[in-house]
Short mmCIF file of C-alpha atoms in Angstrom, two decimals:
data_model
loop_
_atom_site.label_atom_id
_atom_site.label_comp_id
_atom_site.label_asym_id
_atom_site.label_seq_id
_atom_site.Cartn_x
_atom_site.Cartn_y
_atom_site.Cartn_z
CA MET P 1 120.34 83.58 85.87
CA ARG P 2 118.37 82.85 89.14
CA LYS P 3 121.55 84.04 91.15
CA ALA P 4 121.59 87.32 89.31
CA LEU P 5 118.12 88.11 89.53
CA ARG P 6 118.48 87.48 93.27
CA ARG P 7 121.03 89.88 93.73
CA ILE P 8 118.59 92.70 92.25
CA ASP P 9 117.23 94.96 94.98
CA PRO P 10 113.40 94.58 95.04
CA LEU P 11 113.51 98.50 96.09
CA ALA P 12 115.62 99.39 93.27
CA ALA P 13 113.78 97.42 90.84
CA ALA P 14 110.37 99.10 91.83
CA VAL P 15 111.88 102.47 91.50
CA ALA P 16 113.23 101.65 88.09
CA VAL P 17 109.74 100.14 86.98
CA LEU P 18 108.00 103.60 88.52
CA ALA P 19 110.41 105.62 86.50
CA LEU P 20 109.87 103.75 83.48
CA ALA P 21 106.14 103.49 84.38
CA LEU P 22 105.72 107.54 84.26
CA ARG P 23 107.90 108.09 81.25
CA ALA P 24 106.91 105.44 78.82
CA PRO P 25 103.82 107.01 77.54
CA LEU P 26 105.17 110.44 77.20
CA VAL P 27 107.20 108.95 74.40
CA VAL P 28 104.14 109.39 71.89
CA ALA P 29 102.79 112.44 72.84
CA ALA P 30 101.59 114.90 70.49
CA LEU P 31 103.12 112.71 67.41
CA PRO P 32 103.27 113.36 64.72
CA GLY P 33 103.44 116.97 65.93
CA VAL P 34 106.58 118.17 67.70
CA GLY P 35 106.04 120.97 69.87
CA ASN P 36 109.13 121.24 71.64
CA SER P 37 111.37 124.03 71.04
CA ASP P 38 114.53 122.50 70.82
CA GLU P 39 113.75 118.69 69.73
CA PRO P 40 113.07 119.26 66.46
CA LEU P 41 116.35 121.22 65.28
CA ASN P 42 118.26 118.40 67.38
CA ILE P 43 116.70 115.42 65.34
CA SER P 44 117.22 117.44 62.03
CA VAL P 45 120.59 117.74 62.84
CA GLY P 46 121.22 113.95 63.76
CA VAL P 47 119.46 112.88 60.92
CA ARG P 48 121.63 114.99 58.60
CA MET P 49 124.70 113.48 60.40
CA ALA P 50 123.38 109.97 59.50
CA THR P 51 122.82 110.99 55.92
CA ASP P 52 126.08 112.47 55.71
CA GLY P 53 127.95 109.70 57.18
CA THR P 54 129.72 112.15 59.72
CA LEU P 55 130.10 112.29 63.75
CA ASP P 56 130.75 115.70 63.48
CA ALA P 57 127.26 117.53 63.84
CA HIS P 58 128.87 120.95 62.62
CA THR P 59 126.48 122.96 64.86
CA TYR P 60 127.87 123.73 68.58
CA ARG P 61 125.17 125.19 70.41
CA TYR P 62 125.12 121.87 72.34
CA PRO P 63 127.80 119.29 72.25
CA GLY P 64 127.64 116.19 70.21
CA LEU P 65 126.40 113.59 72.60
CA LEU P 66 122.67 113.89 71.50
CA TYR P 67 123.03 114.22 67.93
CA GLU P 68 125.48 110.97 67.85
CA VAL P 69 122.27 109.21 69.79
CA ILE P 70 119.91 110.40 66.90
CA ALA P 71 122.45 109.73 64.13
CA GLY P 72 122.83 106.34 65.62
CA MET P 73 119.13 105.30 65.80
CA THR P 74 118.69 106.90 62.41
CA ALA P 75 121.26 104.47 60.90
CA ALA P 76 120.14 101.64 62.61
CA PHE P 77 116.42 102.03 61.02
CA ARG P 78 118.10 102.35 57.60
CA GLY P 79 120.40 99.49 58.56
CA VAL P 80 117.30 97.31 59.02
CA GLY P 81 115.50 98.67 55.68
CA ILE P 82 113.05 101.36 57.64
CA ARG P 83 113.24 104.66 55.47
CA VAL P 84 113.99 107.48 57.10
CA PRO P 85 113.89 110.68 54.92
CA ALA P 86 116.76 113.19 55.17
CA HIS P 87 114.06 116.16 55.28
CA GLY P 88 110.52 114.55 56.23
CA ALA P 89 111.97 113.21 59.28
CA MET P 90 111.23 116.65 60.64
CA ARG P 91 109.70 119.42 58.71
CA ILE P 92 110.18 122.56 60.70
CA GLU P 93 107.32 125.46 60.05
CA ASN P 94 108.14 127.64 63.16
CA LEU P 95 109.47 127.75 66.67
CA GLY P 96 107.81 124.93 68.30
CA VAL P 97 105.91 124.29 65.39
CA ALA P 98 107.11 120.64 63.39
CA HIS P 99 105.73 117.76 62.05
CA THR P 100 107.64 114.41 61.51
CA ASP P 101 106.82 111.60 58.73
CA SER P 102 109.08 109.42 60.67
CA ARG P 103 107.05 108.61 64.15
CA ALA P 104 108.96 105.55 64.85
CA LEU P 105 112.32 106.94 64.83
CA VAL P 106 111.07 109.94 67.07
CA VAL P 107 109.91 107.37 69.48
CA ALA P 108 112.77 105.37 69.43
CA ILE P 109 115.21 108.28 70.13
CA ARG P 110 113.05 109.19 72.85
CA CYS P 111 112.98 105.92 74.25
CA VAL P 112 116.86 106.01 74.71
CA GLY P 113 116.29 109.33 76.85
CA VAL P 114 113.81 107.17 78.88
CA LEU P 115 116.37 104.50 79.73
CA ALA P 116 119.02 107.13 80.49
CA ALA P 117 116.59 108.61 83.02
CA VAL P 118 115.94 105.34 84.51
CA ALA P 119 119.41 104.52 84.63
CA THR P 120 119.95 108.16 86.35
CA CYS P 121 117.70 106.83 89.04
CA LEU P 122 119.47 103.59 89.45
CA LEU P 123 122.79 105.46 89.94
CA VAL P 124 121.32 107.90 92.81
CA TRP P 125 120.06 104.55 94.42
CA ALA P 126 123.49 103.13 94.29
CA ALA P 127 125.38 106.00 95.30
CA VAL P 128 123.23 106.29 98.48
CA ARG P 129 123.15 102.89 99.10
CA GLU P 130 126.93 102.24 99.37
CA VAL P 131 127.73 105.16 101.20
CA LEU P 132 125.19 104.52 103.88
CA LYS P 133 126.47 100.74 103.99
CA ALA P 134 130.07 101.60 104.10
CA ALA P 135 129.11 104.12 106.96
CA GLY P 136 127.76 101.85 109.05
CA LEU P 137 123.90 102.55 109.09
CA PRO P 138 121.57 99.20 109.39
CA GLU P 139 121.03 97.57 106.38
CA ARG P 140 117.41 98.27 106.05
CA ARG P 141 117.54 102.11 106.66
CA GLY P 142 120.23 102.48 103.95
CA ARG P 143 118.09 100.34 101.36
CA VAL P 144 115.16 102.59 102.30
CA ALA P 145 116.73 105.78 102.30
CA ALA P 146 118.34 104.92 99.01
CA ALA P 147 114.94 103.86 97.40
CA VAL P 148 113.31 106.94 98.57
CA ALA P 149 116.28 109.21 97.26
CA ALA P 150 116.10 107.66 94.05
CA ALA P 151 112.40 108.06 93.80
CA THR P 152 112.54 111.69 94.15
CA VAL P 153 114.18 111.64 90.86
CA ALA P 154 111.82 108.93 89.43
CA VAL P 155 108.54 111.01 90.21
CA SER P 156 109.98 114.37 89.36
CA PRO P 157 107.65 116.29 87.04
CA LEU P 158 110.37 118.12 85.61
CA ALA P 159 112.77 115.29 85.19
CA THR P 160 109.95 112.89 84.03
CA ALA P 161 108.54 115.53 81.13
CA ASN P 162 112.63 116.47 79.90
CA SER P 163 113.13 112.46 79.73
CA ALA P 164 110.57 112.34 76.64
CA TYR P 165 112.19 114.88 74.40
CA ALA P 166 115.14 114.74 72.55
CA THR P 167 116.92 117.32 74.20
CA PRO P 168 120.64 116.88 76.07
CA ASP P 169 119.21 117.53 79.73
CA VAL P 170 118.36 114.16 80.56
CA PHE P 171 121.88 112.85 79.22
CA GLY P 172 123.05 115.86 81.40
CA GLY P 173 121.29 114.26 84.45
CA LEU P 174 122.68 110.74 83.83
CA ALA P 175 126.36 112.31 83.54
CA VAL P 176 125.98 114.15 86.87
CA ALA P 177 124.68 111.04 88.27
CA LEU P 178 127.36 108.86 86.95
CA SER P 179 130.11 111.68 88.14
CA LEU P 180 128.91 111.35 91.81
CA TYR P 181 128.65 107.56 91.90
CA GLY P 182 132.14 107.37 90.58
CA ALA P 183 133.34 110.13 93.14
CA THR P 184 131.48 107.97 96.37
CA ARG P 185 133.68 105.15 95.19
CA VAL P 186 136.57 107.06 95.21
CA LEU P 187 136.06 108.22 98.67
CA ARG P 188 135.71 104.77 99.56
CA ASP P 189 138.79 103.40 97.34
CA ALA P 190 136.29 101.01 95.66
CA ARG P 191 136.88 99.23 92.19
CA TYR P 192 136.11 101.08 88.99
CA GLY P 193 136.01 104.86 90.74
CA ASP P 194 138.46 106.21 88.37
CA LEU P 195 136.55 104.80 85.27
CA LEU P 196 133.17 106.11 86.48
CA CYS P 197 134.46 109.48 87.03
CA GLY P 198 136.17 109.87 83.85
CA LEU P 199 133.09 108.32 82.00
CA GLY P 200 130.84 110.54 83.99
CA VAL P 201 132.84 114.06 83.34
CA GLY P 202 133.33 112.93 79.85
CA ILE P 203 129.38 112.71 79.29
CA ALA P 204 128.90 115.79 81.14
CA LEU P 205 130.93 117.73 78.55
CA GLY P 206 129.61 115.87 75.75
CA ALA P 207 125.82 116.33 77.14
CA LYS P 208 125.67 119.88 77.71
CA TYR P 209 129.07 121.31 78.36
CA LEU P 210 128.68 120.39 82.17
CA ALA P 211 131.97 121.63 83.31
CA ALA P 212 130.97 121.84 87.12
CA ALA P 213 130.74 117.86 87.03
CA VAL P 214 134.49 117.70 87.32
CA LEU P 215 134.39 119.67 90.63
CA PRO P 216 133.22 116.86 92.90
CA VAL P 217 135.59 114.59 91.29
CA LEU P 218 138.53 117.12 92.04
CA VAL P 219 137.11 117.25 95.71
CA ALA P 220 136.74 113.56 96.09
CA TYR P 221 140.60 112.87 95.09
CA ALA P 222 141.56 115.83 97.26
CA VAL P 223 139.92 114.71 100.39
CA SER P 224 140.94 110.85 99.92
CA SER P 225 144.56 111.32 98.70
CA ARG P 226 147.20 113.72 98.36
CA ASP P 227 150.03 111.29 97.24
CA ARG P 228 151.71 111.01 93.92
CA LYS P 229 149.39 107.88 93.25
CA GLY P 230 146.32 109.90 93.66
CA VAL P 231 147.70 112.47 91.19
CA ILE P 232 148.51 109.95 88.78
CA ARG P 233 144.87 108.50 89.14
CA LEU P 234 143.29 111.71 88.65
CA ALA P 235 145.48 112.30 85.30
CA LYS P 236 144.12 109.08 84.01
CA VAL P 237 140.64 110.32 84.85
CA ALA P 238 141.32 113.64 83.04
CA ALA P 239 142.39 111.75 80.10
CA LEU P 240 139.44 109.50 79.82
CA ALA P 241 137.02 112.28 80.05
CA ALA P 242 138.91 114.37 77.34
CA ALA P 243 138.56 111.13 75.04
CA VAL P 244 134.74 110.82 75.88
CA PHE P 245 134.34 114.53 74.96
CA VAL P 246 136.42 114.20 71.69
CA LEU P 247 134.55 111.17 70.77
CA THR P 248 131.15 112.66 71.54
CA THR P 249 132.07 116.14 70.08
CA PRO P 250 134.78 115.75 67.49
CA GLY P 251 134.58 119.36 66.58
CA ILE P 252 136.65 120.11 69.36
CA VAL P 253 139.83 118.77 67.48
CA THR P 254 138.57 119.45 63.97
CA HIS P 255 137.13 122.93 64.26
CA PRO P 256 137.95 123.92 67.89
CA ILE P 257 137.08 127.96 67.04
CA ALA P 258 133.97 126.70 65.78
CA VAL P 259 133.09 124.99 68.90
CA ILE P 260 134.53 127.71 71.00
CA SER P 261 132.14 130.43 69.19
CA GLY P 262 129.00 128.06 69.64
CA LEU P 263 129.72 128.02 73.35
CA ARG P 264 130.16 131.64 73.70
CA ALA P 265 127.23 132.41 71.47
CA GLU P 266 124.88 130.16 73.90
CA ALA P 267 126.62 131.99 76.87
CA VAL P 268 125.90 135.28 75.37
CA HIS P 269 122.22 134.02 75.13
CA TYR P 270 121.69 133.53 78.49
CA GLN P 271 123.32 136.88 79.53
CA ASP P 272 121.44 138.85 77.14
CA GLY P 273 118.05 137.82 77.65
CA HIS P 274 115.34 135.87 76.11
CA VAL P 275 111.93 137.38 76.04
CA GLY P 276 109.52 135.83 78.55
CA ALA P 277 112.18 133.98 80.17
CA GLN P 278 114.45 136.16 81.98
CA GLY P 279 115.15 137.83 85.06
CA GLY P 280 115.16 136.81 88.73
CA ALA P 281 116.84 133.51 88.17
CA PRO P 282 117.73 132.63 91.76
CA GLY P 283 113.72 132.95 92.92
CA TYR P 284 112.65 131.29 89.69
CA TYR P 285 114.73 128.36 90.36
CA LEU P 286 114.23 128.20 93.70
CA ASN P 287 110.39 128.19 93.14
CA ALA P 288 110.68 125.55 90.50
CA LEU P 289 112.15 123.20 93.02
CA LEU P 290 109.57 124.00 95.49
CA ARG P 291 106.86 122.96 93.01
CA ASP P 292 108.99 120.20 91.56
CA GLN P 293 110.20 118.01 94.50
CA PRO P 294 110.02 120.09 97.68
CA LEU P 295 111.74 117.13 99.79
CA LEU P 296 114.82 117.77 97.91
CA LEU P 297 114.83 121.67 98.51
CA GLY P 298 114.13 121.01 102.31
CA ALA P 299 117.00 118.33 102.19
CA VAL P 300 119.61 121.08 101.25
CA ALA P 301 119.24 122.21 104.71
CA VAL P 302 119.21 119.04 106.49
CA ALA P 303 122.62 118.32 104.43
CA VAL P 304 124.05 121.70 105.46
CA VAL P 305 123.43 120.98 109.25
CA ALA P 306 124.55 117.17 108.87
CA LEU P 307 127.94 118.54 107.42
CA PHE P 308 128.74 120.01 110.92
CA ARG P 309 127.21 117.27 113.17
CA THR P 310 128.56 114.11 111.10
CA GLY P 311 131.85 113.02 110.50
CA GLY P 312 134.02 110.47 108.26
CA LEU P 313 132.51 109.15 104.89
CA ILE P 314 129.05 110.93 105.56
CA ARG P 315 130.80 114.35 105.83
CA ARG P 316 133.02 113.97 103.03
CA THR P 317 130.27 112.59 100.85
CA LEU P 318 128.37 115.75 101.47
CA ILE P 319 131.40 118.16 100.90
CA VAL P 320 131.90 116.16 97.38
CA VAL P 321 128.07 116.60 96.17
CA PHE P 322 128.18 120.25 97.74
CA ALA P 323 131.06 120.92 95.24
CA TYR P 324 128.61 120.26 92.28
CA VAL P 325 125.60 121.69 93.60
CA ILE P 326 126.76 124.88 95.14
CA PRO P 327 128.75 126.04 91.79
CA GLN P 328 125.85 124.67 89.47
CA PHE P 329 123.23 126.57 91.31
CA LEU P 330 125.20 129.93 91.34
CA LEU P 331 126.05 129.43 87.56
CA LEU P 332 122.29 129.38 86.76
CA ALA P 333 121.39 132.13 89.43
CA VAL P 334 123.78 134.61 87.63
CA MET P 335 122.41 133.94 84.11
CA THR P 336 119.66 136.40 82.80
CA VAL P 337 117.66 134.04 80.87
CA ARG P 338 116.21 130.98 83.20
CA PHE P 339 114.45 127.53 81.99
CA ASP P 340 113.11 125.02 84.45
CA ARG P 341 114.82 122.27 82.15
CA ASN P 342 118.23 123.44 83.57
CA LEU P 343 117.48 121.97 86.86
CA VAL P 344 117.14 118.37 85.53
CA PRO P 345 120.90 117.79 85.93
CA LEU P 346 120.70 119.26 89.48
CA THR P 347 118.32 116.79 90.46
CA PRO P 348 120.26 113.55 91.05
CA ALA P 349 122.84 115.60 92.94
CA LEU P 350 119.96 116.81 95.40
CA ALA P 351 118.71 113.41 95.62
CA VAL P 352 121.92 112.08 96.75
CA LEU P 353 122.49 114.99 99.35
CA ALA P 354 118.91 113.96 100.80
CA GLY P 355 119.72 110.04 100.79
CA VAL P 356 122.73 110.49 102.72
CA ALA P 357 121.89 113.57 104.86
CA VAL P 358 118.34 112.70 106.20
CA PRO P 359 119.54 108.99 107.63
CA ALA P 360 122.54 110.29 109.10
CA LEU P 361 121.25 113.22 110.83
CA PHE P 362 118.58 111.51 112.36
CA PRO P 363 120.07 107.79 112.91
CA HIS P 364 117.70 107.02 115.86
CA THR P 365 115.23 109.89 117.01
CA HIS P 366 111.85 110.13 115.59
CA ARG P 367 112.52 107.32 113.11
CA ARG P 368 108.85 106.72 112.36
CA THR P 369 107.53 109.88 111.95
CA LEU P 370 110.56 111.32 110.00
CA ALA P 371 110.46 107.97 107.73
CA ALA P 372 106.59 108.84 107.14
CA LEU P 373 107.17 112.45 106.50
CA THR P 374 110.15 111.82 104.12
CA VAL P 375 108.22 109.13 102.05
CA ALA P 376 105.03 111.27 101.94
CA ALA P 377 107.19 114.26 100.85
CA ALA P 378 109.30 112.10 98.05
CA PHE P 379 105.92 110.82 96.55
CA VAL P 380 103.93 114.36 96.58
CA PRO P 381 104.86 114.96 92.97
CA VAL P 382 104.06 111.64 91.73
CA VAL P 383 100.28 112.87 90.76
CA SER P 384 101.73 115.57 88.83
CA ALA P 385 104.11 113.46 87.03
CA ALA P 386 101.17 110.95 86.41
CA GLY P 387 99.15 113.68 84.78
CA LEU P 388 102.09 115.06 82.33
CA TYR P 389 100.56 113.14 79.26
CA PRO P 390 97.61 115.69 78.62
CA ARG P 391 99.80 118.57 78.83
CA LEU P 392 102.65 117.20 76.56
CA ASP P 393 100.25 115.80 74.34
CA GLU P 394 99.08 119.52 73.46
CA HIS P 395 95.78 118.16 71.74
CA SER P 396 94.88 121.79 71.66
CA ARG P 397 97.13 121.93 68.81
CA VAL P 398 95.36 119.17 66.90
CA GLN P 399 92.00 120.94 67.64
CA ALA P 400 93.06 124.44 66.24
CA ALA P 401 94.31 122.85 63.25
CA ALA P 402 90.97 120.98 62.51
CA TRP P 403 89.25 124.29 63.24
CA VAL P 404 91.39 125.91 60.58
CA ALA P 405 91.05 123.18 58.03
CA LYS P 406 87.06 123.51 58.46
CA HIS P 407 86.58 127.42 58.27
CA VAL P 408 89.30 128.34 56.50
CA PRO P 409 89.17 127.90 52.53
CA GLY P 410 92.72 126.81 50.90
CA HIS P 411 95.15 129.22 49.69
CA GLU P 412 94.17 132.06 52.33
CA PRO P 413 96.92 133.45 54.33
CA VAL P 414 97.16 132.11 58.01
CA ALA P 415 99.25 133.58 60.68
CA VAL P 416 100.64 131.10 63.16
CA GLU P 417 102.70 132.32 66.38
CA SER P 418 105.40 130.11 67.70
CA TYR P 419 104.17 126.86 69.69
CA GLY P 420 101.01 127.08 67.46
CA PRO P 421 99.37 124.06 65.49
CA TRP P 422 101.02 122.54 62.44
CA LEU P 423 99.17 123.24 59.23
CA ASP P 424 99.86 122.01 55.69
CA PRO P 425 102.11 124.57 53.77
CA ASP P 426 100.76 122.97 50.49
CA ARG P 427 97.09 124.15 51.67
CA TYR P 428 97.42 127.58 53.05
CA ARG P 429 99.89 130.53 52.70
CA LEU P 430 101.49 130.37 56.05
CA VAL P 431 102.51 133.59 57.82
CA SER P 432 104.80 132.58 60.39
CA PHE P 433 106.42 134.76 63.18
CA THR P 434 107.79 134.15 66.76
CA PHE P 435 105.45 136.69 68.18
CA ALA P 436 102.28 138.31 66.55
CA ALA P 437 103.93 141.46 68.00
CA ASP P 438 106.56 141.43 65.75
CA LYS P 439 104.23 142.08 62.83
CA PRO P 440 101.39 144.16 64.37
CA ALA P 441 99.76 145.09 60.73
CA VAL P 442 99.45 141.40 59.69
CA GLN P 443 96.68 140.82 57.62
CA ALA P 444 95.45 137.21 57.36
CA ARG P 445 92.06 135.29 57.22
CA ALA P 446 93.08 133.56 60.43
CA LEU P 447 95.12 134.58 63.32
CA ILE P 448 96.41 132.10 65.80
CA LEU P 449 98.02 133.22 69.04
CA THR P 450 99.28 130.81 71.53
CA GLU P 451 99.92 130.81 75.47
CA HIS P 452 103.58 130.32 74.99
CA ALA P 453 104.09 132.77 72.88
CA ALA P 454 101.41 135.86 73.31
CA GLY P 455 100.40 134.36 76.67
CA ARG P 456 103.93 135.36 78.46
CA PHE P 457 103.27 139.07 77.40
CA LEU P 458 99.38 139.12 78.23
CA ALA P 459 100.08 137.27 81.61
CA ASP P 460 102.44 139.95 82.84
CA PRO P 461 101.42 142.98 81.19
CA ALA P 462 103.34 145.09 83.98
CA HIS P 463 106.62 143.88 82.68
CA HIS P 464 105.90 143.72 79.18
CA ALA P 465 103.70 146.71 78.87
CA ARG P 466 104.85 147.25 75.13
CA GLU P 467 104.23 144.00 73.91
CA ALA P 468 100.96 144.00 75.93
CA ALA P 469 99.78 146.72 74.23
CA VAL P 470 100.65 145.93 70.70
CA TYR P 471 98.87 142.54 71.24
CA ARG P 472 95.62 144.45 72.32
CA ALA P 473 95.92 146.75 69.32
CA ILE P 474 96.06 143.55 67.18
CA MET P 475 93.09 142.09 68.69
CA SER P 476 91.14 144.88 68.10
CA ARG P 477 91.20 144.07 64.59
CA TYR P 478 90.17 140.88 64.91
CA ARG P 479 87.50 138.85 66.99
CA LEU P 480 87.92 135.57 68.84
CA ALA P 481 86.43 132.58 67.03
CA ALA P 482 87.75 129.43 68.81
CA ARG P 483 89.97 128.81 71.95
CA PHE P 484 91.17 125.64 72.65
CA THR P 485 92.54 124.69 76.13
CA ALA P 486 93.62 120.61 76.02
CA GLY P 487 97.40 121.66 76.71
CA SER P 488 98.44 125.03 76.39
CA TRP P 489 95.76 127.45 75.49
CA ILE P 490 95.64 128.62 71.53
CA GLU P 491 93.23 131.19 70.28
CA VAL P 492 92.05 131.63 67.05
CA PHE P 493 91.03 135.29 65.44
CA VAL P 494 89.38 136.05 62.53
CA PRO P 495 89.06 139.73 61.01
CA ARG P 496 86.12 141.75 62.21
CA GLU P 497 85.54 143.02 58.76
CA PRO P 498 85.60 140.26 56.18
CA PRO P 499 87.05 140.84 53.01
CA ALA P 500 84.88 142.61 50.37
CA GLY P 501 83.12 139.80 48.39
CA SER P 502 83.69 137.00 50.80
CA ARG P 503 82.09 135.52 54.18
CA ALA P 504 83.42 135.91 57.51
CA ALA P 505 85.51 133.17 58.38
CA GLY P 506 83.84 130.59 60.51
CA ARG P 507 80.38 131.33 59.38
#
């Protein structure tokens, strides 16, 4: 035991502890409310799978890995006697408006994602550390460079936030990191390279249809071996990846047309548009990277220069990583719809680029200055990551629900936009819609508008002139009664003219 502990690199352990410390508090954020747009449906599907005793999710917008994780946790809870109701596990009222009666289950599922995020950081560390060591860089420099590269993922606010949701992005990041680590082992002809590549690619497909993860593996074999043995090894990788994909998404065998239809529907969604999250994808993603982890964006330029000024293992590693980074970013950039969470599976690859290119390009010159600037840039986002809890906790939803409970009598109509507060459906006549602009003639005792719904139009009236005008017309019939900002803002409106024979709400 002591010998095993002595083999653990203190820097790697420090990165793992940092990643865990930033993410652990987030697993309880907002509960029992669930405000992520995807998480409630994902958990509902997984719980239904456990209830039906099947590994086939029968829904293929995402492949099945995440659903199987949820189903597995549900089965484990029930196996030790903890009740998980099939419907109460996640009660969905609207987009981004849900409530769970199984808080412990949700926390446990989120913890799996947190562990996947920590593993991603360690894989980045291992990939950078072993490449630099094999390339002959000094031991200390290699360890520090690997730790800084892994820390960029550990402190990334984007990666941190998405680790605490039951969504597939964090598993996509893990799969990409595993594929790249396997590819670097193939380049060095190290043990288990084929196994790691097969697992990584299979998990990438099973997590989020990340077909681009196969490209660095193909390139790694192309630049390291061109004989018959390399082809056989690559065939083994393909077979293992296919087996993992089938295990995580058995529908590809039992219902292949349905899987293809689900994949096509998601592709159409990304191409046709998503109100408030569309247009200008290249600039949007570049700005998101700059805000999230500026060191990684700068490291891409350094890596391009390093391609032409280095050789051997360093150059081959950069080529392999770029084989994923460039196609994946171009794929995101040509889509009409853009969500910053799509960058989560890209972050580990950028971190490997940074960790390998920077010390290789500057092996001797300006070492101390460069090291200080690199470490400072890597840890700049840590303040934002540490402050995520209040934003993800969305206490404004709890405050808005309390205000409605205090000021609106029971059984009155209450209209709630998406991403609003959870209200008891047995107490009020709830009118739910994605956007209040969809029903401009709505009549309710209280109307709740949210930053994630109304805000996307009101904040940019130049690009959403029609919707902004509809919202202004709606608000001309209501008056603002309360506004809450502990998280995203939520505004509660009441009619300007109270119904005949009743008091105005809020008085």
